[in-house]
């Protein structure tokens, strides 16, 4: 099989499965894993798929994402830097929202020793991380538990968020575009994120560089509602400039 044909079939395979490992693809196409890695690098440069730790997911439009356990192993150092930078923006007396996600989870780690902070979250991992923090009041939204992400979502979540006002909301996202704003692949998750944004005086999006420029099916928020974007130094100068031109204060960590 020619390389071009194999790459086309790899894309078809991942579109069927949403996510695939290098080992799976190596066995499926009967080639060495090094060959698959080379193919995936070329496919990613072409914008069709996005590399993950040990595999690949769909990248042309964001259709889904791996479980928390998988995402927690991806771009860990970048997420830690983003979390540390976000924590610097949280002051004594602040009330904040920490959206569910692996990057916002890093923020929780870096604020554990702060005092006189109120944290509202729909993420039971974040709540558990802060359970021994004496200076932090934790409010868990309630809602339906999504086991793969440790997220609480749904009517109860939305109702709680509607009744709150916080100083800052730290929002995670699978896709943020300098023109098309925040989007999400799953319509059920959109209302809670919208309520988080509406509840905050300042909206800060925290995301690793691979989400920049991404677009998914469902609109969460226009870019005009985002006050700051914190991302990693891995982001290209072009990506950063595009967000700055859209009026977003962009912080690199």
PDB file of C-alpha atoms in Angstrom:
ATOM      1  CA  UNK A   1       0.000   0.000   0.000  1.00  0.00           C
ATOM      2  CA  UNK A   2       1.328   3.426  -0.950  1.00  0.00           C
ATOM      3  CA  UNK A   3       1.877   5.955   1.845  1.00  0.00           C
ATOM      4  CA  UNK A   4      -0.765   8.342   0.473  1.00  0.00           C
ATOM      5  CA  UNK A   5      -3.357   5.556   0.355  1.00  0.00           C
ATOM      6  CA  UNK A   6      -2.469   4.398   3.861  1.00  0.00           C
ATOM      7  CA  UNK A   7      -2.826   7.930   5.248  1.00  0.00           C
ATOM      8  CA  UNK A   8      -6.258   8.275   3.664  1.00  0.00           C
ATOM      9  CA  UNK A   9      -7.314   4.970   5.208  1.00  0.00           C
ATOM     10  CA  UNK A  10      -5.945   6.051   8.612  1.00  0.00           C
ATOM     11  CA  UNK A  11      -8.164   9.145   8.463  1.00  0.00           C
ATOM     12  CA  UNK A  12     -11.167   6.992   7.538  1.00  0.00           C
ATOM     13  CA  UNK A  13     -10.389   4.604  10.399  1.00  0.00           C
ATOM     14  CA  UNK A  14     -10.182   7.385  12.991  1.00  0.00           C
ATOM     15  CA  UNK A  15     -13.389   8.981  11.702  1.00  0.00           C
ATOM     16  CA  UNK A  16     -15.115   5.682  12.457  1.00  0.00           C
ATOM     17  CA  UNK A  17     -13.565   5.202  15.901  1.00  0.00           C
ATOM     18  CA  UNK A  18     -13.000   8.860  16.986  1.00  0.00           C
ATOM     19  CA  UNK A  19      -9.721   7.860  18.643  1.00  0.00           C
ATOM     20  CA  UNK A  20      -7.001   5.304  17.893  1.00  0.00           C
ATOM     21  CA  UNK A  21      -3.632   4.302  19.319  1.00  0.00           C
ATOM     22  CA  UNK A  22      -0.428   3.863  17.383  1.00  0.00           C
ATOM     23  CA  UNK A  23      -0.489   0.157  18.237  1.00  0.00           C
ATOM     24  CA  UNK A  24      -4.033  -0.235  16.882  1.00  0.00           C
ATOM     25  CA  UNK A  25      -3.130   1.476  13.627  1.00  0.00           C
ATOM     26  CA  UNK A  26       0.081  -0.528  13.297  1.00  0.00           C
ATOM     27  CA  UNK A  27      -1.871  -3.776  13.591  1.00  0.00           C
ATOM     28  CA  UNK A  28      -4.717  -2.565  11.366  1.00  0.00           C
ATOM     29  CA  UNK A  29      -2.410  -1.626   8.491  1.00  0.00           C
ATOM     30  CA  UNK A  30       0.300  -4.230   9.156  1.00  0.00           C
ATOM     31  CA  UNK A  31       3.184  -1.748   9.285  1.00  0.00           C
ATOM     32  CA  UNK A  32       5.764  -0.837  11.919  1.00  0.00           C
ATOM     33  CA  UNK A  33       4.750   1.645  14.628  1.00  0.00           C
ATOM     34  CA  UNK A  34       7.509   4.014  13.470  1.00  0.00           C
ATOM     35  CA  UNK A  35       5.808   4.167  10.069  1.00  0.00           C
ATOM     36  CA  UNK A  36       2.469   4.971  11.696  1.00  0.00           C
ATOM     37  CA  UNK A  37       4.047   7.736  13.787  1.00  0.00           C
ATOM     38  CA  UNK A  38       5.533   9.266  10.645  1.00  0.00           C
ATOM     39  CA  UNK A  39       2.159   9.049   8.893  1.00  0.00           C
ATOM     40  CA  UNK A  40       0.401  10.660  11.855  1.00  0.00           C
ATOM     41  CA  UNK A  41       2.874  13.524  11.976  1.00  0.00           C
ATOM     42  CA  UNK A  42       2.209  14.265   8.307  1.00  0.00           C
ATOM     43  CA  UNK A  43      -1.572  13.934   8.745  1.00  0.00           C
ATOM     44  CA  UNK A  44      -1.506  16.297  11.732  1.00  0.00           C
ATOM     45  CA  UNK A  45       0.450  18.907   9.756  1.00  0.00           C
ATOM     46  CA  UNK A  46      -2.253  18.703   7.111  1.00  0.00           C
ATOM     47  CA  UNK A  47      -4.869  19.447   9.797  1.00  0.00           C
ATOM     48  CA  UNK A  48      -6.976  16.283   9.533  1.00  0.00           C
ATOM     49  CA  UNK A  49      -6.153  14.675  12.888  1.00  0.00           C
ATOM     50  CA  UNK A  50      -4.670  15.706  16.229  1.00  0.00           C
ATOM     51  CA  UNK A  51      -1.944  13.704  17.965  1.00  0.00           C
ATOM     52  CA  UNK A  52      -2.467  12.593  21.554  1.00  0.00           C
ATOM     53  CA  UNK A  53      -0.340  10.664  24.026  1.00  0.00           C
ATOM     54  CA  UNK A  54       0.187   7.362  22.184  1.00  0.00           C
ATOM     55  CA  UNK A  55      -2.409   7.932  19.509  1.00  0.00           C
ATOM     56  CA  UNK A  56      -4.575  10.286  17.512  1.00  0.00           C
ATOM     57  CA  UNK A  57      -8.073  11.830  17.556  1.00  0.00           C
ATOM     58  CA  UNK A  58     -10.142  13.745  15.036  1.00  0.00           C
ATOM     59  CA  UNK A  59      -8.810  17.224  14.378  1.00  0.00           C
ATOM     60  CA  UNK A  60     -10.776  18.765  11.525  1.00  0.00           C
ATOM     61  CA  UNK A  61     -13.564  20.183  13.613  1.00  0.00           C
ATOM     62  CA  UNK A  62     -13.712  18.962  17.187  1.00  0.00           C
ATOM     63  CA  UNK A  63     -16.127  16.041  17.442  1.00  0.00           C
ATOM     64  CA  UNK A  64     -15.171  14.407  20.727  1.00  0.00           C
ATOM     65  CA  UNK A  65     -12.364  14.104  23.228  1.00  0.00           C
ATOM     66  CA  UNK A  66     -10.763  11.306  25.241  1.00  0.00           C
ATOM     67  CA  UNK A  67     -11.627  10.534  28.857  1.00  0.00           C
ATOM     68  CA  UNK A  68     -10.184  12.569  31.743  1.00  0.00           C
ATOM     69  CA  UNK A  69      -7.706   9.782  32.437  1.00  0.00           C
ATOM     70  CA  UNK A  70      -6.293   9.985  28.912  1.00  0.00           C
ATOM     71  CA  UNK A  71      -6.355  13.794  28.732  1.00  0.00           C
ATOM     72  CA  UNK A  72      -4.603  14.047  32.088  1.00  0.00           C
ATOM     73  CA  UNK A  73      -1.512  12.438  30.512  1.00  0.00           C
ATOM     74  CA  UNK A  74      -1.401  14.839  27.563  1.00  0.00           C
ATOM     75  CA  UNK A  75       0.676  18.048  27.536  1.00  0.00           C
ATOM     76  CA  UNK A  76       1.018  17.882  31.325  1.00  0.00           C
ATOM     77  CA  UNK A  77       3.876  20.382  31.629  1.00  0.00           C
ATOM     78  CA  UNK A  78       2.024  22.928  29.506  1.00  0.00           C
ATOM     79  CA  UNK A  79      -1.146  22.549  31.577  1.00  0.00           C
ATOM     80  CA  UNK A  80       0.861  22.902  34.787  1.00  0.00           C
ATOM     81  CA  UNK A  81       2.344  26.182  33.562  1.00  0.00           C
ATOM     82  CA  UNK A  82      -1.113  27.427  32.574  1.00  0.00           C
ATOM     83  CA  UNK A  83      -2.476  26.427  35.980  1.00  0.00           C
ATOM     84  CA  UNK A  84       0.322  28.243  37.797  1.00  0.00           C
ATOM     85  CA  UNK A  85      -0.184  31.402  35.731  1.00  0.00           C
ATOM     86  CA  UNK A  86      -3.943  31.343  36.339  1.00  0.00           C
ATOM     87  CA  UNK A  87      -3.387  30.900  40.085  1.00  0.00           C
ATOM     88  CA  UNK A  88      -1.351  34.128  40.119  1.00  0.00           C
ATOM     89  CA  UNK A  89      -4.495  35.977  39.010  1.00  0.00           C
ATOM     90  CA  UNK A  90      -6.545  34.783  41.997  1.00  0.00           C
ATOM     91  CA  UNK A  91      -6.413  37.135  44.976  1.00  0.00           C
ATOM     92  CA  UNK A  92      -7.520  36.872  48.584  1.00  0.00           C
ATOM     93  CA  UNK A  93     -11.251  37.544  48.779  1.00  0.00           C
ATOM     94  CA  UNK A  94     -11.986  36.310  45.261  1.00  0.00           C
ATOM     95  CA  UNK A  95     -14.903  34.093  44.383  1.00  0.00           C
ATOM     96  CA  UNK A  96     -14.168  32.046  41.289  1.00  0.00           C
ATOM     97  CA  UNK A  97     -15.597  29.361  39.048  1.00  0.00           C
ATOM     98  CA  UNK A  98     -13.365  26.483  38.004  1.00  0.00           C
ATOM     99  CA  UNK A  99     -14.873  24.746  35.005  1.00  0.00           C
ATOM    100  CA  UNK A 100     -14.435  20.988  34.714  1.00  0.00           C
ATOM    101  CA  UNK A 101     -11.272  19.859  32.932  1.00  0.00           C
ATOM    102  CA  UNK A 102      -7.662  18.777  33.145  1.00  0.00           C
ATOM    103  CA  UNK A 103      -6.272  22.316  32.808  1.00  0.00           C
ATOM    104  CA  UNK A 104      -8.589  23.823  35.422  1.00  0.00           C
ATOM    105  CA  UNK A 105      -7.634  20.892  37.667  1.00  0.00           C
ATOM    106  CA  UNK A 106      -4.075  22.223  37.575  1.00  0.00           C
ATOM    107  CA  UNK A 107      -5.335  25.602  38.786  1.00  0.00           C
ATOM    108  CA  UNK A 108      -6.845  23.873  41.818  1.00  0.00           C
ATOM    109  CA  UNK A 109      -3.456  22.390  42.666  1.00  0.00           C
ATOM    110  CA  UNK A 110      -1.792  25.798  42.619  1.00  0.00           C
ATOM    111  CA  UNK A 111      -4.375  27.584  44.784  1.00  0.00           C
ATOM    112  CA  UNK A 112      -4.617  24.940  47.504  1.00  0.00           C
ATOM    113  CA  UNK A 113      -2.642  27.070  49.986  1.00  0.00           C
ATOM    114  CA  UNK A 114      -4.438  30.357  49.301  1.00  0.00           C
ATOM    115  CA  UNK A 115      -6.777  31.859  51.892  1.00  0.00           C
ATOM    116  CA  UNK A 116     -10.213  33.459  51.828  1.00  0.00           C
ATOM    117  CA  UNK A 117     -11.133  32.084  48.400  1.00  0.00           C
ATOM    118  CA  UNK A 118     -14.504  30.685  47.334  1.00  0.00           C
ATOM    119  CA  UNK A 119     -14.379  28.120  44.533  1.00  0.00           C
ATOM    120  CA  UNK A 120     -17.472  27.039  42.627  1.00  0.00           C
ATOM    121  CA  UNK A 121     -16.936  23.954  40.491  1.00  0.00           C
ATOM    122  CA  UNK A 122     -18.801  21.273  38.580  1.00  0.00           C
ATOM    123  CA  UNK A 123     -15.805  18.939  38.766  1.00  0.00           C
ATOM    124  CA  UNK A 124     -15.595  16.409  41.587  1.00  0.00           C
ATOM    125  CA  UNK A 125     -11.857  15.963  40.992  1.00  0.00           C
ATOM    126  CA  UNK A 126     -11.316  19.662  41.648  1.00  0.00           C
ATOM    127  CA  UNK A 127     -13.521  19.527  44.748  1.00  0.00           C
ATOM    128  CA  UNK A 128     -11.550  16.544  46.049  1.00  0.00           C
ATOM    129  CA  UNK A 129      -8.232  18.282  45.369  1.00  0.00           C
ATOM    130  CA  UNK A 130      -9.304  21.233  47.534  1.00  0.00           C
ATOM    131  CA  UNK A 131     -10.984  19.232  50.315  1.00  0.00           C
ATOM    132  CA  UNK A 132      -8.143  19.833  52.824  1.00  0.00           C
ATOM    133  CA  UNK A 133      -7.595  23.501  51.926  1.00  0.00           C
ATOM    134  CA  UNK A 134      -8.584  25.337  55.101  1.00  0.00           C
ATOM    135  CA  UNK A 135      -8.640  28.758  53.449  1.00  0.00           C
ATOM    136  CA  UNK A 136     -10.902  27.762  50.560  1.00  0.00           C
ATOM    137  CA  UNK A 137     -14.653  27.394  50.594  1.00  0.00           C
ATOM    138  CA  UNK A 138     -15.733  24.900  47.941  1.00  0.00           C
ATOM    139  CA  UNK A 139     -19.208  24.954  46.413  1.00  0.00           C
ATOM    140  CA  UNK A 140     -20.050  21.946  44.236  1.00  0.00           C
ATOM    141  CA  UNK A 141     -22.820  22.649  41.754  1.00  0.00           C
ATOM    142  CA  UNK A 142     -24.466  19.241  41.814  1.00  0.00           C
ATOM    143  CA  UNK A 143     -25.859  17.663  38.673  1.00  0.00           C
ATOM    144  CA  UNK A 144     -25.548  14.451  36.720  1.00  0.00           C
ATOM    145  CA  UNK A 145     -22.125  12.822  37.020  1.00  0.00           C
ATOM    146  CA  UNK A 146     -20.256  12.001  33.813  1.00  0.00           C
ATOM    147  CA  UNK A 147     -17.834   9.279  35.032  1.00  0.00           C
ATOM    148  CA  UNK A 148     -15.301   9.589  32.193  1.00  0.00           C
ATOM    149  CA  UNK A 149     -14.695  13.274  32.901  1.00  0.00           C
ATOM    150  CA  UNK A 150     -15.662  13.576  36.614  1.00  0.00           C
ATOM    151  CA  UNK A 151     -17.934  16.422  35.490  1.00  0.00           C
ATOM    152  CA  UNK A 152     -21.340  17.356  36.888  1.00  0.00           C
ATOM    153  CA  UNK A 153     -23.759  18.662  34.294  1.00  0.00           C
ATOM    154  CA  UNK A 154     -27.408  19.180  33.565  1.00  0.00           C
ATOM    155  CA  UNK A 155     -30.458  21.014  34.940  1.00  0.00           C
ATOM    156  CA  UNK A 156     -29.291  21.107  38.588  1.00  0.00           C
ATOM    157  CA  UNK A 157     -25.875  22.416  37.540  1.00  0.00           C
ATOM    158  CA  UNK A 158     -27.396  25.157  35.403  1.00  0.00           C
ATOM    159  CA  UNK A 159     -29.862  26.228  38.098  1.00  0.00           C
ATOM    160  CA  UNK A 160     -27.095  26.695  40.670  1.00  0.00           C
ATOM    161  CA  UNK A 161     -24.889  28.671  38.299  1.00  0.00           C
ATOM    162  CA  UNK A 162     -27.757  30.999  37.350  1.00  0.00           C
ATOM    163  CA  UNK A 163     -28.008  32.141  40.968  1.00  0.00           C
ATOM    164  CA  UNK A 164     -24.334  33.054  41.404  1.00  0.00           C
ATOM    165  CA  UNK A 165     -22.057  35.965  40.697  1.00  0.00           C
ATOM    166  CA  UNK A 166     -18.285  35.540  40.901  1.00  0.00           C
ATOM    167  CA  UNK A 167     -15.239  37.698  40.293  1.00  0.00           C
ATOM    168  CA  UNK A 168     -13.581  35.348  37.810  1.00  0.00           C
ATOM    169  CA  UNK A 169     -14.516  32.260  35.795  1.00  0.00           C
ATOM    170  CA  UNK A 170     -11.777  29.998  34.480  1.00  0.00           C
ATOM    171  CA  UNK A 171     -13.237  28.198  31.495  1.00  0.00           C
ATOM    172  CA  UNK A 172     -11.859  25.136  29.724  1.00  0.00           C
ATOM    173  CA  UNK A 173     -12.745  24.403  26.116  1.00  0.00           C
ATOM    174  CA  UNK A 174     -12.131  21.842  23.379  1.00  0.00           C
ATOM    175  CA  UNK A 175     -12.063  24.645  20.792  1.00  0.00           C
ATOM    176  CA  UNK A 176     -11.456  28.390  20.728  1.00  0.00           C
ATOM    177  CA  UNK A 177     -11.238  30.440  17.542  1.00  0.00           C
ATOM    178  CA  UNK A 178     -10.240  34.135  17.292  1.00  0.00           C
ATOM    179  CA  UNK A 179     -13.320  34.889  15.172  1.00  0.00           C
ATOM    180  CA  UNK A 180     -15.816  32.115  15.935  1.00  0.00           C
ATOM    181  CA  UNK A 181     -15.289  32.111  19.686  1.00  0.00           C
ATOM    182  CA  UNK A 182     -15.827  29.198  22.052  1.00  0.00           C
ATOM    183  CA  UNK A 183     -17.496  26.131  20.613  1.00  0.00           C
ATOM    184  CA  UNK A 184     -18.190  22.609  21.840  1.00  0.00           C
ATOM    185  CA  UNK A 185     -18.845  19.236  20.224  1.00  0.00           C
ATOM    186  CA  UNK A 186     -21.587  18.273  22.714  1.00  0.00           C
ATOM    187  CA  UNK A 187     -24.732  20.403  22.960  1.00  0.00           C
ATOM    188  CA  UNK A 188     -25.565  19.060  26.438  1.00  0.00           C
ATOM    189  CA  UNK A 189     -22.437  20.703  27.872  1.00  0.00           C
ATOM    190  CA  UNK A 190     -23.087  24.142  26.404  1.00  0.00           C
ATOM    191  CA  UNK A 191     -25.666  25.588  28.878  1.00  0.00           C
ATOM    192  CA  UNK A 192     -23.447  25.147  31.965  1.00  0.00           C
ATOM    193  CA  UNK A 193     -20.518  26.860  30.272  1.00  0.00           C
ATOM    194  CA  UNK A 194     -22.778  29.699  29.188  1.00  0.00           C
ATOM    195  CA  UNK A 195     -24.028  30.145  32.749  1.00  0.00           C
ATOM    196  CA  UNK A 196     -20.451  30.164  34.068  1.00  0.00           C
ATOM    197  CA  UNK A 197     -19.560  32.921  31.626  1.00  0.00           C
ATOM    198  CA  UNK A 198     -22.693  34.922  32.496  1.00  0.00           C
ATOM    199  CA  UNK A 199     -21.966  34.603  36.221  1.00  0.00           C
ATOM    200  CA  UNK A 200     -18.483  36.148  36.059  1.00  0.00           C
ATOM    201  CA  UNK A 201     -17.184  39.698  36.007  1.00  0.00           C
ATOM    202  CA  UNK A 202     -14.063  38.417  34.261  1.00  0.00           C
ATOM    203  CA  UNK A 203     -13.915  35.428  31.907  1.00  0.00           C
ATOM    204  CA  UNK A 204     -10.540  33.714  31.541  1.00  0.00           C
ATOM    205  CA  UNK A 205     -10.165  30.826  29.108  1.00  0.00           C
ATOM    206  CA  UNK A 206      -7.401  28.362  30.005  1.00  0.00           C
ATOM    207  CA  UNK A 207      -6.356  25.910  27.313  1.00  0.00           C
ATOM    208  CA  UNK A 208      -3.319  24.269  25.826  1.00  0.00           C
ATOM    209  CA  UNK A 209      -2.118  25.356  22.396  1.00  0.00           C
ATOM    210  CA  UNK A 210      -3.737  22.453  20.505  1.00  0.00           C
ATOM    211  CA  UNK A 211      -7.225  23.909  21.069  1.00  0.00           C
ATOM    212  CA  UNK A 212      -6.355  27.276  19.517  1.00  0.00           C
ATOM    213  CA  UNK A 213      -8.079  27.848  16.195  1.00  0.00           C
ATOM    214  CA  UNK A 214     -10.391  24.884  16.700  1.00  0.00           C
ATOM    215  CA  UNK A 215     -14.070  25.031  15.810  1.00  0.00           C
ATOM    216  CA  UNK A 216     -16.830  22.641  16.827  1.00  0.00           C
ATOM    217  CA  UNK A 217     -20.530  22.367  16.114  1.00  0.00           C
ATOM    218  CA  UNK A 218     -22.196  24.204  19.004  1.00  0.00           C
ATOM    219  CA  UNK A 219     -21.643  27.848  19.929  1.00  0.00           C
ATOM    220  CA  UNK A 220     -20.831  28.501  23.593  1.00  0.00           C
ATOM    221  CA  UNK A 221     -19.763  32.127  23.492  1.00  0.00           C
ATOM    222  CA  UNK A 222     -18.633  34.791  21.047  1.00  0.00           C
ATOM    223  CA  UNK A 223     -14.991  35.739  21.450  1.00  0.00           C
ATOM    224  CA  UNK A 224     -16.083  39.180  22.670  1.00  0.00           C
ATOM    225  CA  UNK A 225     -17.166  37.677  26.019  1.00  0.00           C
ATOM    226  CA  UNK A 226     -13.641  36.390  26.722  1.00  0.00           C
ATOM    227  CA  UNK A 227     -11.459  38.818  28.679  1.00  0.00           C
ATOM    228  CA  UNK A 228      -8.254  36.787  28.839  1.00  0.00           C
ATOM    229  CA  UNK A 229      -6.753  33.690  27.272  1.00  0.00           C
ATOM    230  CA  UNK A 230      -4.004  31.743  29.031  1.00  0.00           C
ATOM    231  CA  UNK A 231      -2.171  29.225  26.881  1.00  0.00           C
ATOM    232  CA  UNK A 232       1.256  27.625  26.591  1.00  0.00           C
ATOM    233  CA  UNK A 233       4.429  28.935  25.006  1.00  0.00           C
ATOM    234  CA  UNK A 234       4.008  26.150  22.449  1.00  0.00           C
ATOM    235  CA  UNK A 235       1.440  28.322  20.659  1.00  0.00           C
ATOM    236  CA  UNK A 236       2.707  29.889  17.454  1.00  0.00           C
ATOM    237  CA  UNK A 237       3.219  33.639  17.082  1.00  0.00           C
ATOM    238  CA  UNK A 238       0.537  33.634  14.393  1.00  0.00           C
ATOM    239  CA  UNK A 239      -2.017  32.027  16.723  1.00  0.00           C
ATOM    240  CA  UNK A 240      -1.256  34.457  19.518  1.00  0.00           C
ATOM    241  CA  UNK A 241      -1.425  37.475  17.227  1.00  0.00           C
ATOM    242  CA  UNK A 242      -4.822  36.423  15.887  1.00  0.00           C
ATOM    243  CA  UNK A 243      -6.325  36.421  19.385  1.00  0.00           C
ATOM    244  CA  UNK A 244      -4.701  39.727  20.249  1.00  0.00           C
ATOM    245  CA  UNK A 245      -6.188  41.236  17.081  1.00  0.00           C
ATOM    246  CA  UNK A 246      -9.598  40.044  18.304  1.00  0.00           C
ATOM    247  CA  UNK A 247      -9.109  42.132  21.446  1.00  0.00           C
ATOM    248  CA  UNK A 248      -8.245  39.260  23.795  1.00  0.00           C
ATOM    249  CA  UNK A 249      -5.518  39.764  26.370  1.00  0.00           C
ATOM    250  CA  UNK A 250      -3.364  36.716  25.690  1.00  0.00           C
ATOM    251  CA  UNK A 251      -1.079  35.434  28.455  1.00  0.00           C
ATOM    252  CA  UNK A 252       1.652  32.939  27.579  1.00  0.00           C
ATOM    253  CA  UNK A 253       2.913  30.510  30.197  1.00  0.00           C
TER     254      UNK A 253
END
